[in-house]
Tab-separated table of C-alpha atoms and ligand atoms in Angstrom:
chain	number	residue	atom	x	y	z
A	97	MET	CA	6.530	-22.337	10.487
A	98	PRO	CA	5.447	-19.559	12.906
A	99	GLU	CA	2.688	-20.048	15.449
A	100	TYR	CA	-0.738	-19.080	14.197
A	101	SER	CA	-4.442	-19.399	14.991
A	102	GLU	CA	-7.622	-19.512	12.919
A	103	VAL	CA	-10.018	-16.579	12.619
A	104	THR	CA	-13.076	-18.059	14.327
A	105	GLY	CA	-16.605	-17.006	15.357
A	106	GLU	CA	-19.037	-14.811	13.461
A	107	GLU	CA	-16.202	-12.817	11.861
A	108	GLY	CA	-14.533	-15.981	10.591
A	109	LYS	CA	-17.828	-17.026	8.995
A	110	ILE	CA	-18.362	-13.658	7.282
A	111	LEU	CA	-14.809	-13.695	5.958
A	112	LYS	CA	-15.320	-17.156	4.541
A	113	GLN	CA	-18.658	-16.350	2.932
A	114	LYS	CA	-17.991	-12.849	1.666
A	115	PHE	CA	-14.266	-12.374	1.452
A	116	THR	CA	-12.579	-15.353	-0.154
A	117	THR	CA	-11.522	-15.720	-3.793
A	118	CYS	CA	-9.618	-18.283	-5.834
A	119	PHE	CA	-6.459	-16.308	-4.972
A	120	ARG	CA	-7.294	-15.871	-1.282
A	121	THR	CA	-8.904	-18.906	0.262
A	122	GLY	CA	-8.877	-18.188	3.992
A	123	TYR	CA	-7.368	-16.236	6.881
A	124	ILE	CA	-5.127	-16.856	9.880
A	125	LYS	CA	-3.828	-14.807	12.799
A	126	ILE	CA	-0.120	-14.499	13.338
A	127	LYS	CA	1.384	-12.438	16.177
A	128	GLY	CA	-2.102	-10.964	16.669
A	129	THR	CA	-2.455	-9.856	13.036
A	130	VAL	CA	-5.016	-11.190	10.559
A	131	LEU	CA	-3.476	-12.268	7.261
A	132	PRO	CA	-4.478	-14.505	4.364
A	133	GLU	CA	-3.457	-18.091	5.095
A	134	TYR	CA	-1.047	-18.086	2.140
A	135	TYR	CA	1.135	-15.725	4.191
A	136	LEU	CA	2.222	-18.684	6.340
A	137	LYS	CA	4.329	-20.031	3.473
A	138	PHE	CA	6.371	-16.800	3.508
A	139	ALA	CA	6.349	-15.653	7.136
A	140	ASP	CA	9.828	-17.042	7.875
A	141	LYS	CA	11.253	-15.613	4.647
A	142	ILE	CA	10.099	-12.111	5.633
A	143	ASN	CA	11.320	-12.509	9.183
A	144	GLU	CA	14.773	-13.536	7.963
A	145	MET	CA	14.985	-10.976	5.171
A	146	LYS	CA	18.087	-8.759	5.225
A	147	ALA	CA	17.407	-5.054	5.519
A	148	ARG	CA	19.977	-2.614	4.108
A	149	ASP	CA	21.146	0.590	5.789
A	150	ASP	CA	20.034	2.674	2.817
A	151	ASP	CA	16.591	1.057	2.448
A	152	ILE	CA	13.605	3.365	2.658
A	153	TRP	CA	10.427	1.656	3.847
A	154	VAL	CA	6.917	3.075	3.763
A	155	CYS	CA	4.791	1.264	6.346
A	156	SER	CA	1.067	1.678	6.953
A	157	PHE	CA	-2.303	0.104	7.591
A	158	PRO	CA	-4.085	-0.260	4.203
A	159	LYS	CA	-5.845	2.793	2.727
A	160	THR	CA	-4.189	5.402	4.891
A	161	GLY	CA	-2.343	7.230	2.093
A	162	THR	CA	0.423	4.704	1.418
A	163	THR	CA	0.595	5.341	-2.338
A	164	TRP	CA	0.609	9.101	-1.816
A	165	THR	CA	3.447	8.775	0.697
A	166	GLN	CA	5.385	6.355	-1.527
A	167	GLU	CA	5.258	8.763	-4.464
A	168	MET	CA	6.339	11.657	-2.234
A	169	VAL	CA	9.216	9.691	-0.695
A	170	TRP	CA	10.416	8.307	-4.032
A	171	CYS	CA	10.389	11.726	-5.716
A	172	ILE	CA	12.245	13.401	-2.836
A	173	ALA	CA	14.837	10.631	-2.568
A	174	ASN	CA	15.381	10.717	-6.354
A	175	ASP	CA	15.765	14.508	-6.618
A	176	LEU	CA	12.411	14.956	-8.387
A	177	ASP	CA	13.254	12.603	-11.241
A	178	PHE	CA	9.822	12.864	-12.869
A	179	GLU	CA	11.062	10.960	-15.931
A	180	GLY	CA	12.046	8.011	-13.700
A	181	ALA	CA	8.738	8.379	-11.886
A	182	LYS	CA	6.953	7.326	-15.097
A	183	VAL	CA	7.931	3.742	-14.267
A	184	ASN	CA	5.053	1.962	-12.547
A	185	LEU	CA	5.185	2.678	-8.790
A	186	PRO	CA	4.973	-0.999	-7.724
A	187	ARG	CA	8.155	-1.624	-9.743
A	188	ARG	CA	10.007	1.384	-8.275
A	189	PHE	CA	8.561	0.844	-4.818
A	190	PRO	CA	7.422	-2.791	-4.545
A	191	PHE	CA	4.922	-4.131	-2.024
A	192	LEU	CA	6.783	-6.638	0.165
A	193	ASP	CA	3.719	-8.572	1.291
A	194	HIS	CA	2.162	-8.890	-2.177
A	195	THR	CA	3.029	-12.513	-2.950
A	196	PRO	CA	2.443	-13.761	0.588
A	197	LEU	CA	-1.112	-12.416	0.414
A	198	PHE	CA	-2.156	-14.351	-2.667
A	199	ASP	CA	-1.809	-17.886	-3.901
A	200	TYR	CA	-0.356	-17.396	-7.376
A	201	GLU	CA	1.490	-20.706	-7.596
A	202	ASP	CA	-1.654	-22.816	-7.643
A	203	VAL	CA	-3.985	-20.390	-9.396
A	204	LEU	CA	-1.953	-18.816	-12.209
A	205	PRO	CA	-1.708	-21.991	-14.332
A	206	LYS	CA	-5.473	-21.567	-14.849
A	207	TYR	CA	-4.784	-18.183	-16.490
A	208	PRO	CA	-1.771	-18.944	-18.727
A	209	ASP	CA	-1.841	-15.613	-20.590
A	210	MET	CA	-2.342	-13.380	-17.543
A	211	ASN	CA	1.351	-12.528	-17.418
A	212	LEU	CA	1.680	-10.844	-14.016
A	213	PRO	CA	4.975	-9.034	-13.318
A	214	ASP	CA	7.605	-10.555	-11.012
A	215	TYR	CA	7.153	-7.817	-8.390
A	216	VAL	CA	3.663	-9.246	-7.930
A	217	THR	CA	4.201	-13.008	-8.183
A	218	ASP	CA	7.518	-13.046	-6.291
A	219	SER	CA	7.612	-9.768	-4.401
A	220	ILE	CA	10.161	-10.950	-1.834
A	221	GLY	CA	12.566	-12.340	-4.456
A	222	PHE	CA	12.154	-9.166	-6.523
A	223	ILE	CA	12.987	-6.950	-3.526
A	224	ASN	CA	15.970	-9.075	-2.480
A	225	GLU	CA	17.488	-8.579	-5.940
A	226	LEU	CA	16.908	-4.818	-6.198
A	227	PRO	CA	19.938	-2.537	-6.398
A	228	SER	CA	20.372	-0.061	-3.522
A	229	PRO	CA	18.829	2.147	-2.428
A	230	ARG	CA	15.662	0.104	-2.265
A	231	PHE	CA	12.168	1.491	-1.712
A	232	ILE	CA	9.827	-0.965	-0.004
A	233	LYS	CA	6.120	-0.760	0.852
A	234	THR	CA	4.515	-2.925	3.523
A	235	HIS	CA	1.290	-3.069	5.537
A	236	LEU	CA	2.821	-5.398	8.103
A	237	PRO	CA	2.794	-4.288	11.745
A	238	PHE	CA	6.123	-3.622	13.447
A	239	GLN	CA	6.225	-7.086	15.053
A	240	LEU	CA	6.116	-8.776	11.633
A	241	LEU	CA	8.832	-6.700	9.958
A	242	PRO	CA	12.167	-8.435	9.266
A	243	GLN	CA	13.765	-9.348	12.601
A	244	GLN	CA	16.775	-7.178	11.822
A	245	ILE	CA	14.544	-4.073	11.736
A	246	GLN	CA	12.777	-5.092	14.934
A	247	ASP	CA	16.165	-5.579	16.621
A	248	LYS	CA	17.375	-2.180	15.350
A	249	ASN	CA	20.328	-3.817	13.602
A	250	THR	CA	19.978	-1.555	10.581
A	251	LYS	CA	19.803	2.123	9.739
A	252	ALA	CA	17.009	1.464	7.215
A	253	LYS	CA	14.587	4.390	7.309
A	254	ILE	CA	10.859	3.953	7.907
A	255	VAL	CA	8.179	6.467	6.965
A	256	TYR	CA	4.867	5.535	8.593
A	257	ILE	CA	1.580	7.021	7.390
A	258	ALA	CA	-1.594	7.009	9.521
A	259	ARG	CA	-5.182	8.112	8.770
A	260	ASN	CA	-8.287	8.470	10.934
A	261	PRO	CA	-9.987	5.085	11.375
A	262	LYS	CA	-13.425	6.056	9.983
A	263	ASP	CA	-12.112	7.276	6.614
A	264	THR	CA	-9.652	4.375	6.560
A	265	CYS	CA	-12.505	1.908	7.037
A	266	LEU	CA	-14.616	3.512	4.298
A	267	SER	CA	-11.710	3.604	1.878
A	268	TYR	CA	-10.778	0.001	2.761
A	269	TYR	CA	-14.373	-1.101	2.056
A	270	HIS	CA	-14.328	0.390	-1.451
A	271	HIS	CA	-10.856	-1.020	-2.059
A	272	CYS	CA	-11.860	-4.525	-0.982
A	273	LYS	CA	-14.918	-4.460	-3.239
A	274	LEU	CA	-12.933	-3.148	-6.187
A	275	MET	CA	-9.687	-5.028	-5.802
A	276	GLU	CA	-9.857	-7.851	-3.259
A	277	GLY	CA	-13.165	-9.579	-3.938
A	278	TYR	CA	-15.243	-8.560	-0.885
A	279	VAL	CA	-18.920	-9.066	-1.719
A	280	GLY	CA	-20.705	-7.855	1.457
A	281	GLU	CA	-22.212	-4.516	2.441
A	282	PHE	CA	-20.522	-1.582	4.159
A	283	ASP	CA	-22.088	-2.036	7.619
A	284	GLU	CA	-20.890	-5.612	7.802
A	285	PHE	CA	-17.436	-4.511	6.661
A	286	ALA	CA	-17.374	-1.856	9.397
A	287	LYS	CA	-18.182	-4.551	11.981
A	288	LEU	CA	-15.273	-6.627	10.684
A	289	PHE	CA	-13.059	-3.538	10.955
A	290	LEU	CA	-14.132	-2.848	14.556
A	291	SER	CA	-13.747	-6.534	15.517
A	292	ASN	CA	-10.195	-6.459	14.167
A	293	ALA	CA	-10.980	-9.250	11.718
A	294	LEU	CA	-9.901	-7.701	8.411
A	295	CYS	CA	-6.629	-8.395	6.703
A	296	PHE	CA	-3.787	-6.516	8.536
A	297	ALA	CA	-6.042	-5.752	11.532
A	298	PRO	CA	-5.941	-4.750	14.336
A	299	PHE	CA	-5.706	-1.173	13.075
A	300	PRO	CA	-4.742	0.241	16.541
A	301	ASP	CA	-1.909	-2.248	16.928
A	302	ASN	CA	-0.509	-1.415	13.468
A	303	VAL	CA	-0.605	2.357	14.088
A	304	LEU	CA	0.573	2.313	17.699
A	305	GLY	CA	3.453	-0.062	16.961
A	306	PHE	CA	5.064	2.762	14.968
A	307	TRP	CA	3.650	5.676	16.995
A	308	LYS	CA	5.459	4.305	20.092
A	309	ARG	CA	8.712	4.331	18.135
A	310	ARG	CA	8.179	7.712	16.464
A	311	HIS	CA	11.151	9.253	18.274
A	312	ASP	CA	13.572	6.606	16.955
A	313	PRO	CA	15.988	8.371	14.579
A	314	ASN	CA	15.075	6.071	11.669
A	315	ILE	CA	11.283	6.501	11.967
A	316	LEU	CA	9.151	9.352	10.615
A	317	PHE	CA	5.459	9.270	11.589
A	318	LEU	CA	3.104	11.140	9.230
A	319	LYS	CA	-0.655	11.649	9.055
A	320	TYR	CA	-2.900	11.703	5.959
A	321	GLU	CA	-4.871	14.623	7.422
A	322	ASP	CA	-1.675	16.713	7.724
A	323	MET	CA	-0.846	15.953	4.096
A	324	LYS	CA	-4.289	17.229	3.136
A	325	THR	CA	-3.989	20.422	5.212
A	326	ASP	CA	-0.396	21.364	4.557
A	327	LEU	CA	1.392	19.164	2.042
A	328	SER	CA	4.319	21.581	1.700
A	329	SER	CA	5.217	21.195	5.385
A	330	VAL	CA	5.010	17.415	5.160
A	331	ILE	CA	7.237	17.467	2.036
A	332	ARG	CA	9.827	19.608	3.869
A	333	LYS	CA	9.722	17.409	6.971
A	334	THR	CA	10.153	14.266	4.856
A	335	ALA	CA	13.013	15.832	2.875
A	336	LYS	CA	14.786	16.672	6.139
A	337	PHE	CA	14.314	13.098	7.366
A	338	LEU	CA	15.802	11.803	4.098
A	339	ASN	CA	18.698	14.298	4.314
A	340	LYS	CA	17.638	16.095	1.136
A	341	GLU	CA	17.730	19.837	0.464
A	342	MET	CA	14.754	21.270	-1.410
A	343	THR	CA	14.169	24.791	-2.693
A	344	GLU	CA	10.757	26.416	-2.261
A	345	ASN	CA	10.202	26.047	-5.994
A	346	GLN	CA	10.945	22.307	-5.858
A	347	VAL	CA	8.496	21.905	-2.981
A	348	ASN	CA	5.803	23.605	-5.067
A	349	VAL	CA	6.534	21.495	-8.150
A	350	LEU	CA	6.344	18.302	-6.089
A	351	LYS	CA	3.158	19.484	-4.404
A	352	GLU	CA	1.546	19.833	-7.816
A	353	HIS	CA	2.765	16.371	-8.885
A	354	LEU	CA	1.244	14.918	-5.700
A	355	SER	CA	-2.129	16.624	-5.973
A	356	PHE	CA	-5.125	14.283	-6.027
A	357	GLU	CA	-6.061	15.296	-9.589
A	358	SER	CA	-2.537	14.723	-10.845
A	359	MET	CA	-2.236	11.325	-9.127
A	360	LYS	CA	-5.696	10.262	-10.294
A	361	ASN	CA	-4.564	10.779	-13.887
A	362	ASN	CA	-1.104	9.295	-13.426
A	363	ARG	CA	-1.096	5.692	-14.675
A	364	ALA	CA	2.181	4.994	-12.891
A	365	VAL	CA	0.466	5.326	-9.508
A	366	ASN	CA	-3.265	4.720	-9.989
A	367	TYR	CA	-3.247	0.893	-10.286
A	368	GLU	CA	-5.454	0.968	-13.400
A	369	GLU	CA	-3.646	-2.065	-14.799
A	370	VAL	CA	-4.671	-4.163	-11.765
A	371	ILE	CA	-8.317	-3.175	-12.189
A	372	GLU	CA	-8.075	-3.969	-15.905
A	373	ILE	CA	-6.682	-7.446	-15.188
A	374	ASN	CA	-9.515	-8.106	-12.717
A	375	ARG	CA	-12.072	-7.098	-15.355
A	376	THR	CA	-10.412	-8.903	-18.257
A	377	TYR	CA	-10.319	-12.183	-16.370
A	378	LYS	CA	-13.661	-11.542	-14.681
A	379	LEU	CA	-12.032	-11.957	-11.267
A	380	ILE	CA	-13.783	-8.894	-9.826
A	381	GLU	CA	-16.327	-6.832	-11.709
A	382	ALA	CA	-16.999	-3.941	-9.294
A	383	GLU	CA	-16.866	-0.413	-10.690
A	384	GLY	CA	-14.554	2.339	-9.429
A	385	SER	CA	-11.013	3.617	-9.364
A	386	PHE	CA	-8.104	3.343	-6.903
A	387	MET	CA	-7.834	7.153	-6.573
A	388	ARG	CA	-11.400	7.369	-5.377
A	389	SER	CA	-12.260	10.548	-3.471
A	390	GLY	CA	-9.182	11.539	-1.463
A	391	LYS	CA	-11.118	13.399	1.236
A	392	VAL	CA	-11.024	13.823	4.987
A	393	GLY	CA	-14.346	13.270	6.775
A	394	GLU	CA	-16.183	11.448	3.974
A	395	TRP	CA	-17.487	9.061	6.654
A	396	LYS	CA	-19.883	11.800	7.827
A	397	GLY	CA	-22.160	11.187	4.867
A	398	ARG	CA	-21.796	7.409	4.934
A	399	MET	CA	-22.012	6.197	8.546
A	400	SER	CA	-25.153	6.007	10.704
A	401	PRO	CA	-25.119	7.898	14.050
A	402	GLU	CA	-24.949	4.509	15.839
A	403	LEU	CA	-21.927	3.406	13.829
A	404	ILE	CA	-20.203	6.765	14.406
A	405	GLU	CA	-20.753	6.356	18.144
A	406	GLU	CA	-19.341	2.834	18.028
A	407	PHE	CA	-16.281	4.048	16.137
A	408	ASP	CA	-15.742	6.940	18.555
A	409	LYS	CA	-15.917	4.665	21.612
A	410	TRP	CA	-13.596	2.153	19.970
A	411	THR	CA	-11.128	4.881	19.016
A	412	GLU	CA	-11.145	6.329	22.525
A	413	LYS	CA	-10.638	2.880	24.056
A	414	HIS	CA	-7.604	2.135	21.914
A	415	PHE	CA	-5.981	5.558	21.544
A	416	LYS	CA	-6.784	7.443	24.762
A	417	GLY	CA	-3.611	8.315	26.620
A	418	THR	CA	-1.322	7.467	23.681
A	419	GLY	CA	-1.015	11.110	22.613
A	420	LEU	CA	-2.124	10.209	19.091
A	421	GLU	CA	-5.116	12.125	17.777
A	422	PHE	CA	-6.748	11.910	14.386
B	222	LIG	S1	-3.314	0.910	-0.381
B	222	LIG	O1	-4.070	0.092	-1.357
B	222	LIG	O2	-3.464	0.397	0.977
B	222	LIG	O3	-1.919	1.086	-0.751
B	222	LIG	O4	-4.056	2.329	-0.418
B	222	LIG	P1	-3.429	3.696	0.083
B	222	LIG	O5	-2.559	4.239	-0.958
B	222	LIG	O6	-2.894	3.536	1.452
B	222	LIG	O7	-4.714	4.609	0.236
B	222	LIG	C1	-5.530	4.991	-0.838
B	222	LIG	C2	-6.312	6.199	-0.387
B	222	LIG	O8	-5.459	7.360	-0.479
B	222	LIG	C3	-6.068	8.298	-1.339
B	222	LIG	N1	-5.064	9.093	-2.051
B	222	LIG	C4	-5.001	10.425	-1.986
B	222	LIG	N2	-5.717	11.316	-1.273
B	222	LIG	C5	-5.426	12.621	-1.448
B	222	LIG	N3	-4.468	13.073	-2.286
B	222	LIG	C6	-3.720	12.209	-3.018
B	222	LIG	N4	-2.795	12.658	-3.858
B	222	LIG	C7	-3.974	10.818	-2.869
B	222	LIG	N5	-3.445	9.706	-3.425
B	222	LIG	C8	-4.123	8.672	-2.912
B	222	LIG	C9	-6.912	7.434	-2.272
B	222	LIG	O9	-7.856	8.202	-2.974
B	222	LIG	C10	-7.520	6.480	-1.256
B	222	LIG	O10	-8.479	7.112	-0.412
B	222	LIG	P2	-10.041	7.181	-0.697
B	222	LIG	O11	-10.637	7.750	0.556
B	222	LIG	O12	-10.513	5.800	-0.960
B	222	LIG	O13	-10.233	8.094	-1.870
């Protein structure tokens, strides 16, 4: 069992009151990162997991464009196999930390006909059994990745995606209301974000852990804002990193496939089935969709001047001098 601490103080209280469900009963901190307590049962398994040289990992803090990046990476690596891309993304590109985040073992017997897929209820087992090359999503920070990756004993490739903290926070708020059972207001959520108390926080630590290693040959560091401004360039850069040739026409076809409108209507990537399960079983009844607004700068219409100032100071404190700008 790894060393861990409790999430205490005001933040701990808010989490308990407004952000626990039957699947997620509490939070702990491990190697500085906040995670649901159920993660403890799996921490060693993830640490000891064997990476493969031809693995492709997409790593990120939640809500920074992970799904968008996964779909781009998968399509490039599979020579634009749009037929294959009709398979649900979480099956093609499973989420490593899924099971460790939720207590299925104890809770599922209460919902005998829920029938969740194995990539959800045993994400680690599912990934260990996948044929190569594997595609793996994780929100874990660098220091919680399998030890073999941390020790550079693998050629596994990592594509990291980052997004500006204000839009990330806003997107994370909507996500947590829609899909994770958060029942508080936005301002309180923003405080939790800035106090590094949300699941997978601290945001700066997650981003900088990969930013510092961006020159490693197996790491590609991307930004959501660059994907919005010039997706073609990001596609070409990613193809180069994955040693794939792409014609200009292929870049354009992929760009269309990855457009917000196209992804919003693509059931293989828009997590509609998760939202349907939540509604069917009355686990979470909030309205909305996973592909929500897909914009840069939406925070401008949503944050008070005081909150914007707080975010700006916080961002400067954590990112000044790192060379990373949002
Ligand atoms: S998760 O749950 O952590 O995996 O979420 P993640 O995929 O990282 O982030 C979801 C946000 O990314 C937006 N998104 C896109 N934006 C623009 N274009 C495309 N194609 C696209 N696909 C996903 C999605 O809408 C979420 O952002 P918000 O701001 O909430 O709309």
